[in-house]
Coordinates of C-alpha atoms in Angstrom, one line a residue:
Chain V
M28 CA 15.9 -3.2 -29.2
K29 CA 17.9 -0.3 -28.3
T30 CA 21.8 -0.8 -28.3
L31 CA 23.4 0.5 -25.4
D32 CA 26.5 2.7 -26.0
P33 CA 29.0 2.1 -23.4
L34 CA 30.6 5.4 -24.1
A35 CA 27.3 7.4 -23.6
G36 CA 27.5 7.3 -19.8
P37 CA 30.9 8.6 -18.0
I38 CA 32.8 10.9 -20.2
A39 CA 36.0 9.2 -18.8
P40 CA 36.5 6.9 -16.1
G41 CA 35.4 8.4 -13.0
V42 CA 34.2 11.6 -14.6
L43 CA 30.6 12.4 -15.4
S44 CA 28.8 15.0 -17.5
K45 CA 27.4 18.0 -15.9
K46 CA 23.9 16.7 -16.9
E47 CA 24.5 13.4 -15.3
H48 CA 25.9 14.7 -12.4
E49 CA 22.6 16.7 -11.9
L50 CA 20.4 13.8 -12.4
R51 CA 22.5 11.8 -10.1
T52 CA 22.3 14.4 -7.2
A53 CA 18.6 14.7 -7.9
F54 CA 18.1 10.9 -7.8
L55 CA 20.4 10.5 -4.6
E56 CA 18.2 13.0 -2.7
E57 CA 14.7 11.3 -3.7
I58 CA 15.9 7.9 -2.6
E59 CA 17.7 9.0 0.5
R60 CA 14.3 9.3 1.8
I61 CA 12.9 6.0 0.8
P62 CA 13.3 3.5 3.5
G63 CA 16.2 1.2 2.4
G64 CA 16.7 3.5 -0.7
G65 CA 20.3 3.5 0.3
R66 CA 20.7 -0.2 -0.3
L67 CA 21.4 0.6 -3.8
N68 CA 24.9 -0.3 -3.4
Q69 CA 23.9 -3.7 -2.2
C70 CA 22.7 -4.9 -5.7
I71 CA 24.5 -8.1 -6.7
Q72 CA 23.2 -7.8 -10.2
C73 CA 21.4 -11.3 -9.9
G74 CA 18.5 -10.3 -12.1
T75 CA 15.7 -11.6 -9.9
C76 CA 14.0 -8.5 -10.6
T77 CA 14.1 -9.0 -14.1
A78 CA 12.9 -12.5 -13.8
S79 CA 9.9 -11.4 -11.7
C80 CA 9.1 -8.6 -13.6
P81 CA 6.0 -9.3 -15.7
V82 CA 6.5 -6.7 -18.2
S83 CA 10.3 -7.1 -18.4
H84 CA 9.8 -8.6 -22.0
A85 CA 8.6 -5.5 -23.2
M86 CA 11.1 -3.4 -21.9
D87 CA 14.3 -2.0 -23.7
I88 CA 16.2 -2.0 -20.5
T89 CA 15.7 -4.6 -17.9
P90 CA 15.2 -3.5 -14.2
R91 CA 18.6 -5.3 -13.3
Q92 CA 20.2 -3.2 -16.2
V93 CA 18.5 0.2 -14.7
I94 CA 20.6 -0.4 -11.5
G95 CA 23.8 -1.3 -13.4
M96 CA 23.4 1.9 -15.6
F97 CA 22.9 4.3 -12.7
R98 CA 26.0 3.0 -11.3
A99 CA 27.7 3.5 -14.6
G100 CA 26.6 7.0 -14.7
A101 CA 23.9 6.5 -17.4
I102 CA 20.8 7.8 -15.6
E103 CA 20.0 10.3 -18.8
E104 CA 20.2 7.1 -21.0
L105 CA 18.1 5.1 -18.7
L106 CA 15.3 7.9 -18.6
E107 CA 15.2 8.0 -22.0
S108 CA 14.2 4.5 -22.0
R109 CA 10.7 3.1 -21.8
T110 CA 11.4 0.9 -18.8
I111 CA 10.3 3.0 -16.0
W112 CA 7.1 3.8 -17.7
L113 CA 6.4 0.2 -18.2
C114 CA 6.4 -0.6 -14.6
A115 CA 2.8 -1.5 -13.5
S116 CA 3.7 -1.2 -9.6
C117 CA 3.3 -5.0 -8.9
Y118 CA 6.1 -4.8 -6.3
H119 CA 7.2 -8.3 -7.4
C120 CA 10.8 -7.3 -7.9
T121 CA 10.6 -5.5 -4.5
L122 CA 9.3 -8.8 -2.7
R123 CA 11.7 -10.8 -4.0
C124 CA 15.0 -8.7 -4.1
P125 CA 17.6 -10.8 -2.0
A126 CA 19.2 -7.3 -1.2
Q127 CA 16.0 -5.9 -0.1
I128 CA 16.2 -2.8 -2.6
Q129 CA 13.0 -1.1 -2.8
I130 CA 13.0 -1.2 -6.7
T131 CA 9.4 -0.3 -7.3
D132 CA 9.9 2.8 -5.3
L133 CA 13.3 3.6 -7.1
F134 CA 11.4 3.7 -10.2
Y135 CA 8.8 6.1 -8.7
A136 CA 12.0 8.3 -7.9
L137 CA 13.0 8.0 -11.4
K138 CA 9.6 8.8 -12.9
R139 CA 9.6 12.0 -10.8
I140 CA 12.9 13.0 -11.8
A141 CA 12.1 12.4 -15.5
I142 CA 8.9 14.6 -15.3
E143 CA 10.7 17.3 -13.4
E144 CA 13.7 17.3 -16.2
G145 CA 11.4 16.5 -19.0
I146 CA 13.3 13.8 -20.2
F147 CA 11.1 11.0 -21.7
P148 CA 11.3 8.3 -24.2
K149 CA 10.6 9.0 -27.9
R150 CA 7.0 8.5 -29.0
F151 CA 6.0 7.0 -25.8
P152 CA 3.9 9.5 -23.8
V153 CA 2.9 7.3 -20.8
H154 CA 3.8 10.1 -18.3
V155 CA 0.9 11.9 -19.7
M156 CA -1.3 9.4 -18.0
S157 CA 0.1 10.3 -14.6
E158 CA -0.1 13.9 -15.3
T159 CA -3.7 13.9 -16.5
F160 CA -4.6 11.8 -13.5
T161 CA -3.1 14.5 -11.0
N162 CA -4.8 17.3 -12.9
N163 CA -8.2 15.4 -12.8
V164 CA -7.6 15.2 -8.8
K165 CA -6.8 18.7 -8.5
R166 CA -10.1 19.4 -10.5
Y167 CA -12.4 17.5 -8.9
G168 CA -10.8 15.8 -5.8
R169 CA -11.6 12.3 -7.3
N170 CA -10.6 10.5 -10.4
Y171 CA -12.9 10.5 -13.0
E172 CA -12.1 7.4 -15.2
V173 CA -13.9 8.4 -18.3
G174 CA -12.5 12.0 -18.3
L175 CA -9.0 10.6 -17.5
L176 CA -9.1 8.1 -20.5
L177 CA -10.5 10.4 -23.0
T178 CA -8.1 13.1 -22.1
Y179 CA -5.1 10.9 -22.1
F180 CA -6.2 9.3 -25.5
L181 CA -6.7 12.6 -27.1
K182 CA -3.6 14.0 -26.0
T183 CA -1.4 11.0 -27.1
K184 CA -3.1 8.6 -29.5
P185 CA -6.8 9.2 -30.5
I186 CA -6.7 6.1 -32.4
G187 CA -6.4 4.3 -29.1
L188 CA -10.2 5.4 -28.5
F189 CA -11.2 3.7 -31.5
R190 CA -9.6 0.2 -30.7
Q191 CA -11.2 0.2 -27.4
R192 CA -14.5 1.2 -28.5
N193 CA -15.9 -2.5 -27.8
A194 CA -14.6 -2.3 -24.3
G195 CA -16.3 1.1 -23.6
I196 CA -19.6 -0.4 -25.1
A197 CA -19.7 -3.2 -22.9
L198 CA -18.9 -1.3 -19.9
L199 CA -21.6 1.4 -20.8
R200 CA -24.1 -1.3 -21.4
H201 CA -23.4 -2.8 -18.1
G202 CA -23.9 0.3 -16.2
R203 CA -20.3 0.7 -15.4
I204 CA -19.5 3.9 -16.8
K205 CA -20.0 7.3 -15.1
L206 CA -21.0 10.0 -17.5
R207 CA -20.3 12.8 -14.9
P208 CA -17.4 13.4 -12.7
D209 CA -18.1 13.5 -9.0
K210 CA -16.6 16.7 -7.3
I211 CA -15.9 16.7 -3.6
K212 CA -17.4 19.3 -1.4
G213 CA -13.9 19.8 0.1
I214 CA -12.3 20.9 -3.1
E215 CA -10.9 24.1 -2.1
Q216 CA -9.5 22.5 1.2
L217 CA -7.7 19.9 -0.8
R218 CA -6.3 22.2 -3.2
K219 CA -4.9 24.3 -0.3
I220 CA -3.5 21.1 0.9
I221 CA -2.1 20.3 -2.6
A222 CA -0.8 23.7 -2.8
K223 CA 1.1 23.6 0.4
A224 CA 2.5 20.2 0.0
E225 CA 4.0 21.2 -3.5
T226 CA 6.0 23.8 -1.9
F227 CA 8.0 20.7 -0.6
D228 CA 8.0 19.1 -3.8
L229 CA 9.6 21.9 -5.8
P230 CA 12.9 21.3 -7.3
Q231 CA 15.5 21.9 -4.7
E232 CA 18.8 23.7 -5.2
K233 CA 20.3 20.9 -7.1
V234 CA 23.9 20.8 -7.5
T235 CA 27.1 23.0 -6.8
K236 CA 27.8 23.8 -10.3
E237 CA 31.6 24.0 -10.4
K238 CA 31.7 20.4 -9.3
V239 CA 31.0 18.2 -12.3
T240 CA 33.2 15.4 -11.3
A241 CA 31.9 12.6 -9.0
A242 CA 33.0 9.1 -8.5
V243 CA 31.3 6.6 -10.3
G244 CA 29.9 3.4 -8.6
Y245 CA 29.9 2.2 -5.2
E246 CA 31.5 5.3 -3.5
S247 CA 28.9 7.7 -4.9
I248 CA 25.9 5.9 -3.7
G249 CA 27.6 4.7 -0.3
R250 CA 25.2 6.8 1.7
Chain F
M20 CA -20.3 -8.6 14.7
D21 CA -22.2 -5.2 14.9
K22 CA -18.9 -3.3 14.5
R23 CA -18.4 0.1 12.6
Y24 CA -16.2 0.5 9.9
T25 CA -15.2 3.4 8.1
Y26 CA -15.9 2.5 4.2
Y27 CA -13.4 4.1 1.6
P28 CA -14.7 3.0 -1.8
G29 CA -12.3 4.9 -3.9
C30 CA -13.0 6.2 -7.5
S31 CA -13.3 3.1 -9.4
L32 CA -16.1 1.6 -7.1
H33 CA -18.4 4.3 -8.1
A34 CA -18.0 3.4 -11.7
T35 CA -16.3 0.5 -13.3
G36 CA -16.3 -1.3 -10.0
I37 CA -19.9 -0.6 -8.9
A38 CA -20.7 -4.4 -8.5
Y39 CA -18.0 -4.5 -5.9
D40 CA -19.7 -1.7 -3.9
K41 CA -23.2 -3.0 -4.1
S42 CA -21.6 -6.5 -2.8
M43 CA -19.6 -4.9 0.0
R44 CA -22.6 -2.9 1.2
A45 CA -24.9 -6.2 0.8
V46 CA -22.5 -8.3 2.6
F47 CA -21.7 -6.1 5.6
D48 CA -25.3 -5.4 6.0
K49 CA -26.3 -9.1 6.2
L50 CA -23.5 -9.9 8.7
G51 CA -24.9 -6.9 10.9
S52 CA -21.7 -4.8 10.5
E53 CA -22.1 -1.2 9.6
L54 CA -20.3 0.4 6.6
A55 CA -20.1 4.0 7.2
E56 CA -19.1 5.6 3.7
L57 CA -16.0 8.2 4.8
E58 CA -17.8 11.4 4.3
D59 CA -16.2 13.5 1.3
W60 CA -13.3 11.3 0.7
N61 CA -11.1 12.1 -2.0
C62 CA -9.1 10.2 -4.5
C63 CA -6.3 8.0 -2.8
G64 CA -3.6 9.1 -5.4
A65 CA -3.3 5.6 -6.7
T66 CA 0.1 5.0 -8.3
A67 CA -0.1 7.8 -10.7
Y68 CA 0.4 10.6 -8.1
M69 CA 3.5 8.9 -6.6
S70 CA 5.1 9.2 -10.1
V71 CA 4.4 12.9 -10.3
Q72 CA 5.0 14.5 -7.0
K73 CA 5.9 12.7 -3.5
T74 CA 5.0 14.9 -0.8
V75 CA 1.8 15.9 -2.7
A76 CA 1.0 12.2 -3.1
F77 CA 1.3 11.5 0.6
A78 CA -0.7 14.7 1.3
V79 CA -3.5 13.9 -1.0
S80 CA -3.9 10.4 0.5
A81 CA -3.5 11.7 4.2
R82 CA -6.5 13.9 4.0
N83 CA -8.7 10.8 3.8
L84 CA -6.9 9.6 7.0
A85 CA -7.5 12.8 8.7
L86 CA -11.0 12.6 8.0
A87 CA -11.6 9.0 9.0
E88 CA -10.2 10.0 12.5
R89 CA -13.2 12.0 13.3
T90 CA -15.0 8.7 14.0
G91 CA -12.1 6.6 14.7
D92 CA -13.2 3.7 13.1
D93 CA -10.9 1.4 11.0
V94 CA -10.9 2.3 7.2
V95 CA -11.9 -0.4 5.0
A96 CA -10.6 -0.1 1.4
P97 CA -11.6 -2.6 -0.9
C98 CA -9.5 -1.4 -4.2
S99 CA -6.0 -2.9 -4.1
A100 CA -4.4 0.7 -5.1
C101 CA -6.4 2.5 -2.6
Y102 CA -5.4 -0.1 0.1
Y103 CA -2.1 0.2 -0.7
A104 CA -1.9 3.9 -1.2
L105 CA -3.7 4.6 2.3
K106 CA -1.6 2.0 4.1
H107 CA 1.5 3.2 2.4
T108 CA 0.7 7.0 3.4
R109 CA 0.1 5.8 7.1
E110 CA 3.3 3.6 7.3
G111 CA 5.4 6.4 5.4
M112 CA 4.4 9.3 7.7
G113 CA 4.9 6.9 10.5
E114 CA 8.6 6.1 9.6
D115 CA 9.9 9.4 8.3
P116 CA 9.6 12.4 10.7
E117 CA 10.6 14.9 7.9
L118 CA 7.9 13.7 5.7
R119 CA 5.5 13.5 8.5
A120 CA 6.3 17.3 9.4
Q121 CA 5.6 18.3 5.6
V122 CA 2.5 16.5 5.4
D123 CA 1.2 17.9 8.7
E124 CA 1.9 21.3 7.7
A125 CA 0.1 20.7 4.2
L126 CA -2.7 19.4 6.0
A127 CA -2.9 22.1 8.4
A128 CA -3.4 24.6 5.6
G129 CA -6.6 22.7 4.8
G130 CA -7.4 23.0 8.5
L131 CA -6.8 19.4 9.1
A132 CA -4.7 17.3 11.2
T133 CA -3.8 13.6 11.6
D134 CA -2.3 11.5 14.4
L135 CA -2.3 8.2 12.4
T136 CA -4.4 6.4 14.6
V137 CA -6.8 4.7 12.2
A138 CA -5.9 1.5 10.7
V139 CA -6.1 0.7 7.0
R140 CA -7.6 -2.6 6.3
H141 CA -9.0 -4.7 3.2
P142 CA -12.2 -6.3 3.3
L143 CA -10.7 -9.7 2.8
E144 CA -8.9 -9.5 6.1
V145 CA -11.6 -8.0 8.0
L146 CA -14.0 -10.7 6.9
L147 CA -11.5 -13.4 7.9
T148 CA -10.5 -12.0 11.0
D149 CA -13.2 -9.8 12.8
I150 CA -16.1 -12.0 11.4
G151 CA -14.2 -15.2 10.8
I152 CA -15.0 -18.4 8.6
P153 CA -17.2 -20.0 11.4
Q154 CA -19.4 -17.0 11.5
L155 CA -19.6 -17.1 7.9
I156 CA -20.5 -20.7 7.8
E157 CA -23.2 -19.8 10.4
A158 CA -24.7 -17.1 8.2
Q159 CA -24.7 -19.4 5.3
T160 CA -27.8 -19.8 3.4
H161 CA -26.7 -21.2 -0.1
S162 CA -24.3 -23.6 -0.9
L163 CA -21.5 -22.7 -3.3
E164 CA -20.9 -26.5 -4.4
E165 CA -21.3 -25.6 -8.0
F166 CA -18.4 -22.9 -8.1
R167 CA -15.1 -23.7 -8.9
P168 CA -13.3 -20.5 -8.6
A169 CA -9.6 -19.5 -9.6
C170 CA -8.8 -17.3 -6.6
Y171 CA -6.8 -14.4 -8.1
Y172 CA -5.0 -12.1 -5.6
G173 CA -3.3 -9.9 -7.9
C174 CA -0.5 -7.4 -6.6
Q175 CA -1.0 -4.9 -4.1
I176 CA -2.9 -6.5 -1.4
V177 CA -0.1 -9.2 -0.9
R178 CA 2.8 -6.9 -2.0
P179 CA 4.4 -4.9 -0.4
F180 CA 2.1 -5.2 2.7
G181 CA 0.5 -8.2 3.1
A182 CA -3.3 -7.6 3.9
V183 CA -3.6 -10.9 5.1
D184 CA -0.8 -12.7 7.0
E185 CA 0.2 -15.3 4.8
D186 CA 2.7 -16.4 2.3
P187 CA 2.9 -13.5 -0.2
E188 CA 3.7 -15.9 -3.0
L189 CA 1.1 -18.6 -2.4
P190 CA -1.8 -16.8 -0.5
M191 CA -4.5 -19.2 0.4
S192 CA -7.2 -17.3 2.4
M193 CA -9.7 -17.0 -0.5
E194 CA -9.3 -20.9 -0.9
N195 CA -9.6 -21.6 2.6
L196 CA -12.7 -19.4 2.7
F197 CA -14.6 -20.5 -0.3
T198 CA -13.6 -24.3 0.5
A199 CA -15.5 -23.5 3.8
L200 CA -18.5 -22.2 2.0
G201 CA -18.7 -25.2 -0.2
A202 CA -17.0 -24.0 -3.2
R203 CA -14.3 -26.2 -5.1
P204 CA -11.3 -23.7 -5.7
V205 CA -9.1 -25.0 -8.5
D206 CA -5.4 -24.6 -8.5
Y207 CA -4.5 -21.6 -9.8
P208 CA -0.5 -21.1 -10.0
P209 CA -0.7 -17.4 -11.2
K210 CA -2.7 -16.0 -8.5
V211 CA -0.4 -13.4 -7.5
R212 CA 0.8 -12.3 -11.1
C213 CA 0.2 -8.8 -12.3
C214 CA -3.1 -8.1 -14.6
G215 CA -1.4 -5.3 -16.2
G216 CA -2.9 -2.5 -14.1
M217 CA -3.1 0.8 -15.6
L218 CA -0.9 -0.5 -18.5
V219 CA -4.6 -1.3 -20.0
A220 CA -4.8 2.4 -21.0
T221 CA -0.9 3.2 -21.8
M222 CA 0.1 0.0 -23.3
P223 CA -2.9 -1.9 -24.1
E224 CA -0.9 -4.9 -26.2
V225 CA 1.0 -5.6 -23.0
A226 CA -1.7 -5.4 -20.6
T227 CA -4.0 -7.6 -22.8
D228 CA -1.2 -10.5 -23.0
L229 CA -1.2 -10.3 -18.9
S230 CA -4.7 -10.5 -18.5
M231 CA -5.5 -13.0 -21.1
D232 CA -2.7 -15.3 -19.8
L233 CA -4.5 -15.2 -16.4
V234 CA -7.8 -15.8 -18.2
D235 CA -6.5 -18.9 -20.2
W236 CA -4.7 -20.4 -17.1
A237 CA -8.1 -20.3 -15.2
I238 CA -9.9 -22.1 -18.0
A239 CA -7.3 -24.6 -18.5
N240 CA -7.6 -25.4 -15.0
E241 CA -11.3 -25.9 -15.5
A242 CA -12.4 -23.0 -13.2
N243 CA -15.8 -21.8 -14.0
C244 CA -15.2 -18.2 -12.7
I245 CA -12.4 -16.2 -11.6
V246 CA -12.5 -14.5 -8.2
T247 CA -10.8 -11.2 -7.7
V248 CA -10.3 -8.6 -4.9
C249 CA -9.6 -5.6 -7.0
P250 CA -11.8 -3.3 -9.3
L251 CA -9.0 -2.9 -11.9
C252 CA -8.1 -6.5 -11.7
Q253 CA -12.0 -7.3 -12.2
S254 CA -12.3 -4.9 -15.1
N255 CA -8.9 -6.1 -16.9
L256 CA -10.0 -9.8 -16.7
D257 CA -13.6 -9.2 -17.5
L258 CA -12.7 -7.1 -20.5
I259 CA -10.9 -10.0 -21.9
N260 CA -14.4 -11.4 -22.4
V261 CA -15.0 -9.0 -25.2
T262 CA -11.5 -9.1 -26.6
K263 CA -10.7 -11.3 -29.6
G264 CA -7.9 -13.3 -29.1
S265 CA -5.2 -13.5 -31.7
N266 CA -5.8 -16.8 -32.3
G267 CA -9.4 -16.6 -32.4
K268 CA -10.0 -18.9 -29.4
S269 CA -12.7 -17.8 -26.9
H270 CA -11.5 -16.6 -23.8
Q271 CA -14.6 -16.3 -21.8
I272 CA -15.1 -16.8 -18.2
P273 CA -17.2 -15.1 -15.5
V274 CA -14.8 -12.6 -13.2
L275 CA -16.5 -12.2 -9.8
Y276 CA -15.4 -9.9 -6.8
F277 CA -15.0 -12.4 -3.6
T278 CA -17.7 -10.1 -1.9
Q279 CA -20.1 -11.2 -4.6
L280 CA -19.5 -15.0 -3.9
I281 CA -19.9 -14.5 -0.2
G282 CA -23.0 -12.5 -0.8
L283 CA -24.5 -15.1 -2.8
A284 CA -23.6 -17.7 -0.1
I285 CA -25.3 -15.9 2.9
G286 CA -28.7 -15.2 1.1
C287 CA -28.1 -11.9 -0.8
T288 CA -29.7 -11.9 -4.4
P289 CA -27.9 -11.6 -7.3
E290 CA -29.0 -8.3 -8.0
E291 CA -28.0 -7.1 -4.7
V292 CA -24.6 -8.3 -5.1
G293 CA -24.4 -6.4 -8.6
M294 CA -24.3 -9.7 -10.8
Q295 CA -25.9 -7.6 -13.4
H296 CA -22.8 -5.7 -14.0
A297 CA -20.8 -8.4 -14.8
L298 CA -19.8 -8.8 -18.7
I299 CA -20.2 -12.4 -18.6
P300 CA -22.8 -13.5 -15.8
P301 CA -21.9 -16.5 -14.0
D302 CA -24.9 -18.6 -15.3
A303 CA -24.4 -17.9 -19.1
K304 CA -21.3 -19.9 -19.0
A305 CA -21.9 -22.0 -16.0
P306 CA -25.6 -23.0 -15.8
R307 CA -25.1 -25.2 -12.8
L308 CA -24.6 -21.9 -10.5
R309 CA -28.2 -21.2 -10.6
S310 CA -28.9 -23.7 -7.8
A311 CA -26.9 -21.7 -5.4
Q312 CA -29.3 -18.8 -6.3
D313 CA -32.2 -20.5 -5.8
R314 CA -33.7 -19.0 -2.7
G315 CA -34.5 -21.7 -0.2
A316 CA -32.1 -24.2 -1.8
P317 CA -31.3 -26.9 0.8
L318 CA -28.4 -26.1 3.0
T319 CA -25.5 -28.5 2.0
I320 CA -23.0 -27.0 4.4
A321 CA -22.3 -30.2 6.3
G322 CA -19.9 -32.5 4.1
T323 CA -18.6 -29.6 1.8
R324 CA -16.8 -27.7 4.4
E325 CA -13.5 -29.8 4.1
G326 CA -12.0 -30.3 0.9

């Protein structure tokens, strides 16, 4: 369990580090377009999200703490935690949140910022799975389970392949493993669509550099 | 009846979820509804694409909606993640004009366009609403009385969009359906819990605990099979059958798709519904199930319908 350093966030009350300010701006931009994203300031820190989360026991920072840390100006620290990468997108927190905060979608927004900024937890390369997945789609148009898992394990933890051998053999014996990827006919068309869509996802002009101070807490998220 | 649907199988149904694909086709065929596979469909993006790039995730998924509009039939997506991704794309583009303009522009780069007119539906809801329980009972040839399924819904067909209009914390549609077909569903409190999803690859120790808990709960409540609606749930739970528990206890139970069970009830053969792909076939652990599979078994619908 990671111990949280209360001083790692704002450098002084009401003042954020430059990096933190950048992350905050990027995050606010991302969540602005999530329906209900601005409801973040309605969080009453009740912990229903954490209690509903099937994997909160394995997290170093709980979902409730994620929102608390965001408010306290410690996004960088929460991106270094395993939390967002442990989310299995089951949407239980979103369903139950009494303030109707779209927690799962906020986590997606945080994952995108983490990938864009290259901030990841140490020795926890789960984001490689998402990136391998998207590469597969660009290559074939469809996801190829065997290729996805092989690439992921070879890139991250080859030992994982050995550990999962029973599963692989069982699936193979029951005709459930496809040995060759399907490639769609319209792959060029799909690539054009992706290339165009990517122009909207490129990092925007993020921050006005001279302004590195920002209010911490409710004021800054009250949009 | 005789309705046509655009079938979006998704990547899993061509591989680990092949039994779902077979049983979907067999059941719709038997019921006289046409399932026309969406031509040249691409990956829905699942949960992974949304973690990397937002507009691209929507655009990748929207290509399928655009292709489906050529026939205009409702899209039926059996995989929970596909159902969610396609539906999320449709709803998200409908709600956000800026996003819609961007996705439209991306689609136009590929010579496509969408006006978001096709509905995205899950087969459970299609079978319950368009076909309906009375119609299924009429089509029934074999009783499911030997089946005591634990009906497992998982996550993305109940949350955040409910595929079937019911309590998202306590769905009962499968229980009602299978009770009507003569089965005796067991009480299964963790029915909407998470199976671990993709964590089975990225954090296997966490995912295995979640899946094993679901399997143990079904066994403890004396179910003789688990019924799922999603290829990832099915393979995660089915793989517990070949995973040794830490306490050396056996955690074995057949894990079936709801369409396989319906198929057996309406006279499809076990092969037709892909029973051979289950890691534990139902009759290995529950010999009494065979009577339901014997062709020509007496109809025992009357008297088992309520329960």
